[in-house]
Short mmCIF file of C-alpha atoms and ligand atoms in Angstrom, two decimals:
data_model
loop_
_atom_site.label_atom_id
_atom_site.label_comp_id
_atom_site.label_asym_id
_atom_site.label_seq_id
_atom_site.Cartn_x
_atom_site.Cartn_y
_atom_site.Cartn_z
CA LEU I 1 -17.98 224.10 -23.87
CA GLY I 2 -18.19 227.51 -25.44
CA MET I 3 -20.34 230.56 -25.45
CA LEU I 4 -21.91 232.50 -28.26
CA LYS I 5 -23.53 235.91 -27.89
CA ASN I 6 -26.95 234.34 -27.42
CA GLY I 7 -26.29 230.84 -26.20
CA TRP I 8 -24.07 227.91 -25.35
CA VAL I 9 -22.22 225.71 -27.80
CA LEU I 10 -20.68 222.25 -27.44
CA ALA I 11 -18.13 220.68 -29.79
CA SER I 12 -15.58 217.88 -29.69
CA GLU I 13 -12.70 220.26 -30.48
CA THR I 14 -11.94 223.89 -29.72
CA THR I 15 -11.13 224.55 -33.36
CA ALA I 16 -14.86 224.24 -34.13
CA LEU I 17 -15.56 227.04 -31.64
CA ASP I 18 -12.97 229.26 -33.32
CA LEU I 19 -14.72 228.79 -36.67
CA ILE I 20 -17.98 230.25 -35.42
CA GLU I 21 -16.25 232.80 -33.18
CA ALA I 22 -17.54 231.26 -29.98
CA GLU I 23 -15.60 231.82 -26.78
CA PHE I 24 -14.02 228.64 -25.36
CA LEU I 25 -14.92 228.34 -21.68
CA ARG I 26 -13.70 224.92 -20.53
CA GLU I 27 -13.49 221.22 -21.37
CA LEU I 28 -16.13 218.93 -19.97
CA GLU I 29 -14.80 216.57 -17.34
CA ALA I 30 -14.81 212.82 -17.95
CA GLY I 31 -18.29 211.49 -17.12
CA GLU I 32 -19.75 214.96 -16.85
CA MET I 33 -23.30 215.51 -18.13
CA VAL I 34 -24.42 218.88 -19.38
CA VAL I 35 -28.07 219.77 -20.00
CA ILE I 36 -28.96 223.02 -21.71
CA ASP I 37 -32.58 224.15 -21.49
CA GLU I 38 -34.59 227.34 -21.29
CA THR I 39 -33.39 227.89 -17.73
CA GLY I 40 -29.73 227.75 -18.66
CA LEU I 41 -26.86 225.29 -18.41
CA HIS I 42 -26.87 222.51 -15.80
CA ALA I 43 -23.76 220.42 -15.27
CA SER I 44 -23.61 217.29 -13.14
CA GLN I 45 -21.44 214.25 -12.47
CA PRO I 46 -23.92 211.33 -12.41
CA PHE I 47 -21.24 208.60 -12.25
CA PRO I 48 -18.79 207.74 -9.50
CA PRO I 49 -15.27 209.05 -10.20
CA THR I 50 -12.89 206.63 -11.89
CA ARG I 51 -9.46 206.63 -13.49
CA LEU I 52 -9.22 209.02 -16.46
CA GLY I 53 -8.58 207.43 -19.86
CA ARG I 54 -7.95 210.26 -22.28
CA CYS I 55 -7.12 209.07 -25.80
CA ILE I 56 -3.42 209.70 -26.41
CA PHE I 57 -3.97 209.10 -30.14
CA GLU I 58 -5.95 212.35 -30.23
CA HIS I 59 -2.69 214.15 -29.54
CA VAL I 60 -0.76 211.96 -31.99
CA TYR I 61 -3.12 212.16 -34.97
CA PHE I 62 -6.85 212.66 -34.62
CA ALA I 63 -7.23 216.16 -33.23
CA LYS I 64 -6.71 219.22 -35.38
CA PRO I 65 -3.38 220.84 -34.47
CA ASP I 66 -4.94 224.21 -33.76
CA SER I 67 -7.12 222.69 -31.04
CA VAL I 68 -6.52 222.80 -27.31
CA LEU I 69 -7.07 219.31 -25.94
CA PHE I 70 -6.95 218.11 -22.33
CA GLY I 71 -5.67 221.55 -21.43
CA THR I 72 -2.73 221.64 -23.84
CA SER I 73 -2.09 222.74 -27.40
CA VAL I 74 -2.15 219.83 -29.85
CA TYR I 75 0.38 221.63 -32.06
CA GLU I 76 2.89 222.18 -29.24
CA THR I 77 2.46 218.61 -27.99
CA ARG I 78 3.15 217.21 -31.47
CA LYS I 79 6.25 219.39 -31.80
CA GLU I 80 7.43 218.06 -28.44
CA MET I 81 6.88 214.49 -29.72
CA GLY I 82 9.17 215.37 -32.64
CA ARG I 83 11.85 216.74 -30.31
CA GLN I 84 11.67 213.65 -28.16
CA LEU I 85 11.79 211.44 -31.27
CA ALA I 86 14.95 213.22 -32.45
CA LYS I 87 16.59 212.51 -29.08
CA GLU I 88 15.61 208.84 -29.12
CA GLN I 89 15.97 208.11 -32.83
CA PRO I 90 18.63 210.39 -34.35
CA ALA I 91 19.59 210.24 -38.02
CA PRO I 92 23.21 211.39 -38.16
CA GLY I 93 24.36 212.60 -41.55
CA ALA I 94 20.88 213.35 -42.88
CA ASP I 95 20.55 216.47 -45.06
CA LEU I 96 16.95 217.43 -44.37
CA VAL I 97 13.81 216.65 -42.41
CA ILE I 98 10.47 216.47 -44.18
CA ALA I 99 6.97 215.66 -42.95
CA VAL I 100 4.23 213.42 -44.21
CA PRO I 101 1.59 216.15 -44.45
CA ASP I 102 -0.50 217.25 -42.77
CA SER I 103 -0.53 215.39 -39.48
CA GLY I 104 3.26 214.77 -39.47
CA VAL I 105 4.18 218.46 -39.86
CA PRO I 106 4.44 219.64 -36.23
CA ALA I 107 6.46 216.57 -35.19
CA ALA I 108 8.80 217.05 -38.18
CA ILE I 109 9.37 220.68 -37.18
CA GLY I 110 10.15 219.52 -33.63
CA TYR I 111 12.52 216.85 -34.97
CA ALA I 112 14.33 219.46 -37.10
CA GLN I 113 14.61 221.87 -34.15
CA ALA I 114 16.06 219.27 -31.82
CA SER I 115 18.41 217.66 -34.35
CA GLY I 116 19.61 220.82 -36.08
CA ILE I 117 18.82 219.23 -39.48
CA PRO I 118 17.03 221.72 -41.77
CA TYR I 119 13.29 221.30 -42.33
CA ASP I 120 11.93 221.44 -45.85
CA VAL I 121 8.79 220.55 -47.77
CA GLY I 122 9.39 217.33 -49.68
CA LEU I 123 5.82 216.07 -49.93
CA ILE I 124 2.75 218.03 -50.95
CA ARG I 125 -0.72 216.92 -49.95
CA SER I 126 -3.75 217.38 -52.12
CA HIS I 127 -6.66 218.56 -50.05
CA TYR I 128 -9.23 217.02 -52.32
CA VAL I 129 -9.09 213.52 -50.81
CA GLY I 130 -9.76 212.24 -47.31
CA ARG I 131 -7.62 210.43 -44.75
CA THR I 132 -6.48 207.03 -45.99
CA PHE I 133 -6.45 204.52 -43.19
CA ILE I 134 -10.17 204.57 -42.56
CA GLU I 135 -10.90 203.75 -46.20
CA PRO I 136 -12.22 200.20 -46.11
CA GLN I 137 -10.77 198.59 -49.19
CA GLN I 138 -7.10 198.04 -49.94
CA SER I 139 -7.54 199.21 -53.53
CA ILE I 140 -9.17 202.47 -52.43
CA ARG I 141 -6.40 203.07 -49.88
CA HIS I 142 -3.66 202.65 -52.48
CA PHE I 143 -5.42 204.93 -54.90
CA GLY I 144 -5.92 207.42 -52.08
CA VAL I 145 -2.19 207.61 -51.29
CA LYS I 146 -1.32 208.12 -54.93
CA LEU I 147 -3.81 210.93 -55.29
CA LYS I 148 -3.10 212.52 -51.99
CA LEU I 149 0.67 213.04 -51.93
CA SER I 150 3.24 214.11 -54.43
CA ALA I 151 7.01 214.39 -53.98
CA VAL I 152 8.99 217.57 -54.65
CA ARG I 153 11.89 216.36 -56.79
CA GLN I 154 13.80 219.67 -56.52
CA VAL I 155 13.97 219.30 -52.73
CA LEU I 156 14.69 215.57 -52.56
CA LYS I 157 17.14 214.85 -55.38
CA GLY I 158 20.46 213.54 -54.09
CA LYS I 159 19.47 214.09 -50.42
CA ARG I 160 19.54 211.86 -47.35
CA VAL I 161 16.07 212.48 -46.03
CA VAL I 162 14.44 212.04 -42.61
CA VAL I 163 10.69 211.67 -43.14
CA VAL I 164 8.48 212.07 -40.07
CA ASP I 165 5.01 210.53 -39.88
CA ASP I 166 2.61 210.16 -36.96
CA SER I 167 1.97 206.41 -37.15
CA ILE I 168 2.25 203.22 -39.17
CA VAL I 169 -0.98 201.25 -39.28
CA ARG I 170 -0.84 198.61 -42.01
CA GLY I 171 2.46 199.72 -43.52
CA THR I 172 1.06 200.09 -47.04
CA THR I 173 0.96 203.90 -46.92
CA SER I 174 4.52 204.19 -45.55
CA ARG I 175 5.81 201.81 -48.23
CA LYS I 176 4.25 203.92 -50.98
CA ILE I 177 5.67 207.11 -49.48
CA VAL I 178 9.22 205.73 -49.16
CA LYS I 179 9.10 204.45 -52.75
CA MET I 180 7.76 207.82 -53.92
CA LEU I 181 10.63 209.67 -52.19
CA LYS I 182 13.25 207.37 -53.71
CA ALA I 183 11.66 207.66 -57.15
CA ALA I 184 11.96 211.44 -56.73
CA GLY I 185 15.72 211.08 -56.23
CA ALA I 186 16.20 210.77 -52.44
CA LEU I 187 19.49 208.92 -51.78
CA GLU I 188 18.43 207.59 -48.37
CA VAL I 189 15.09 207.60 -46.56
CA HIS I 190 15.07 207.43 -42.76
CA LEU I 191 11.52 207.01 -41.52
CA ARG I 192 10.75 208.35 -38.03
CA ILE I 193 7.40 207.82 -36.31
CA SER I 194 6.08 210.09 -33.56
CA SER I 195 4.06 207.33 -31.87
CA PRO I 196 5.11 203.86 -30.68
CA PRO I 197 4.26 200.79 -32.83
CA THR I 198 0.45 200.49 -33.17
CA GLN I 199 -0.12 196.90 -32.08
CA TRP I 200 -3.65 196.76 -30.68
CA PRO I 201 -7.08 197.76 -31.97
CA CYS I 202 -9.16 200.43 -30.30
CA PHE I 203 -12.47 199.38 -28.73
CA TYR I 204 -13.36 202.85 -27.50
CA GLY I 205 -14.81 204.40 -30.62
CA ILE I 206 -11.85 204.94 -32.93
CA ASP I 207 -12.21 203.04 -36.19
CA THR I 208 -8.87 201.20 -36.28
CA PRO I 209 -8.24 197.99 -38.23
CA SER I 210 -8.26 194.56 -36.58
CA ARG I 211 -5.16 193.31 -34.84
CA GLN I 212 -4.26 191.02 -37.76
CA GLU I 213 -4.10 194.05 -40.05
CA LEU I 214 -1.78 196.06 -37.81
CA ILE I 215 1.69 195.37 -39.12
CA ALA I 216 3.42 196.04 -35.79
CA SER I 217 1.33 193.37 -34.06
CA SER I 218 3.30 190.62 -35.74
CA HIS I 219 6.51 192.19 -37.07
CA SER I 220 9.64 193.66 -35.52
CA VAL I 221 10.81 197.19 -36.29
CA GLU I 222 13.52 195.71 -38.56
CA GLU I 223 10.95 193.67 -40.48
CA ILE I 224 8.68 196.69 -40.90
CA SER I 225 11.65 198.76 -42.03
CA ARG I 226 12.44 196.20 -44.73
CA TYR I 227 8.79 196.03 -45.81
CA VAL I 228 8.43 199.79 -46.21
CA THR I 229 11.88 199.83 -47.93
CA ALA I 230 13.27 202.52 -45.59
CA ASP I 231 17.01 202.72 -44.95
CA THR I 232 16.25 203.01 -41.25
CA LEU I 233 13.07 203.14 -39.18
CA GLY I 234 12.67 204.48 -35.65
CA TYR I 235 9.65 204.96 -33.41
CA ILE I 236 9.30 207.15 -30.32
CA SER I 237 9.07 205.02 -27.16
CA LEU I 238 5.93 204.86 -25.02
CA GLU I 239 8.01 206.50 -22.31
CA GLY I 240 9.01 209.29 -24.71
CA LEU I 241 5.41 209.85 -25.77
CA GLY I 242 4.48 210.16 -22.09
CA THR I 243 7.19 212.78 -21.66
CA ALA I 244 5.84 214.71 -24.67
CA VAL I 245 2.27 214.84 -23.35
CA GLY I 246 3.61 215.94 -19.98
CA ASP I 247 4.98 213.77 -17.21
CA ARG I 248 2.40 215.02 -14.77
CA GLU I 249 -0.40 213.99 -17.10
CA ARG I 250 0.76 210.66 -18.47
CA SER I 251 -1.16 208.47 -16.04
CA THR I 252 -4.43 210.09 -17.17
CA PHE I 253 -4.15 208.74 -20.72
CA CYS I 254 -5.28 205.58 -22.47
CA THR I 255 -2.38 204.07 -24.43
CA ALA I 256 -3.99 200.69 -25.21
CA CYS I 257 -3.33 200.67 -28.95
CA PHE I 258 0.40 200.86 -28.17
CA SER I 259 0.60 198.96 -24.89
CA GLY I 260 -2.31 196.47 -25.00
CA GLN I 261 -3.24 197.71 -21.53
CA TYR I 262 -6.98 198.27 -21.94
CA LEU I 263 -8.46 200.24 -19.08
CA THR I 264 -11.55 198.06 -19.11
CA GLY I 265 -9.78 194.69 -19.27
CA LYS I 266 -10.87 191.90 -21.53
CA LEU I 267 -13.27 193.40 -24.06
CA ASN I 268 -14.07 190.79 -26.68
CA PRO I 269 -14.20 187.01 -26.76
CA GLY I 270 -10.97 185.95 -28.45
CA VAL I 271 -9.19 189.17 -27.62
CA SER I 272 -7.09 188.89 -24.54
CA PRO I 273 -4.70 191.82 -24.46
CA ALA I 274 -2.22 190.00 -22.29
CA SER I 275 -1.96 186.80 -24.29
CA GLU I 276 -3.21 187.11 -27.85
CA SER I 277 -0.50 186.82 -30.46
CA ALA I 278 -1.54 187.95 -33.93
CA PRO I 279 -1.05 185.57 -36.85
CA LYS I 280 1.95 186.60 -38.92
CA LEU I 281 1.09 188.59 -42.04
CA ALA I 282 2.87 187.71 -45.26
CA ILE I 283 4.53 190.98 -46.22
CA ALA I 284 7.40 189.90 -48.44
S1 SF4 F 1 -6.98 202.42 -27.67
FE1 SF4 F 1 -5.74 204.02 -28.67
S2 SF4 F 1 -7.16 205.09 -30.07
FE2 SF4 F 1 -8.41 203.91 -28.58
S3 SF4 F 1 -8.87 205.35 -26.90
FE3 SF4 F 1 -7.03 204.21 -26.31
S4 SF4 F 1 -5.32 205.51 -27.07
FE4 SF4 F 1 -7.19 206.20 -28.12
#
């Protein structure tokens, strides 16, 4: 909730308020209803209080890094994820840390800070194409990755590279990126992911693929590493992600796409978070 000179303004992220030079006042509470009319702003809580279920993926990927979300800076939280990732999944002997731009940048900076490995720009993102994993068709996704990123040969040639990304969904994007880095001369590619394996679909409004399409639902970290052709692959743990968002806050988040623990229990016929095992994808 923000304020303009002559009125109120509501947006899903604080960055939108910055754009129109509105003053950020506060976040709406879960379940809070706000009505704005000619008499002013009226806030109420029409529902009984329940456990909070803030989307942790907002901090991992969806929110813009310059936003303040759930009371904390998205940028600082992502950097903290990178620091935590470096502690849990080190890459001894690596020459440099690069990010998959743009969403992997803060975590890569955090990884570099905590590991002492220099940060550099090894991938450049074109800003003329959209995010890839919500594109519906495989062919469009592949084309999207090709258009969207290019490798900086001068930075990568002959280097052992740590590449930090925010998540692996189907694995196709990561595989293209690793191959692109090696084609640009990287000697080794160590892929580090600032969220735990994405194993479960979201039923709360985020357009994620079905469980069968999520590579981590049916493959081990080693298998995914082989598929994406990385020399090593390491994810942050769910515990580590909780530490990054703030120990005090961790119980207020939804983590269902990593843990399978849906806050609202069994959501769909045929989807039982506790027991469903996804059919194995052929990824060879
Ligand atoms: S399932 Fe994942 S994406 Fe959906 S609300 Fe929960 S944390 Fe967010």
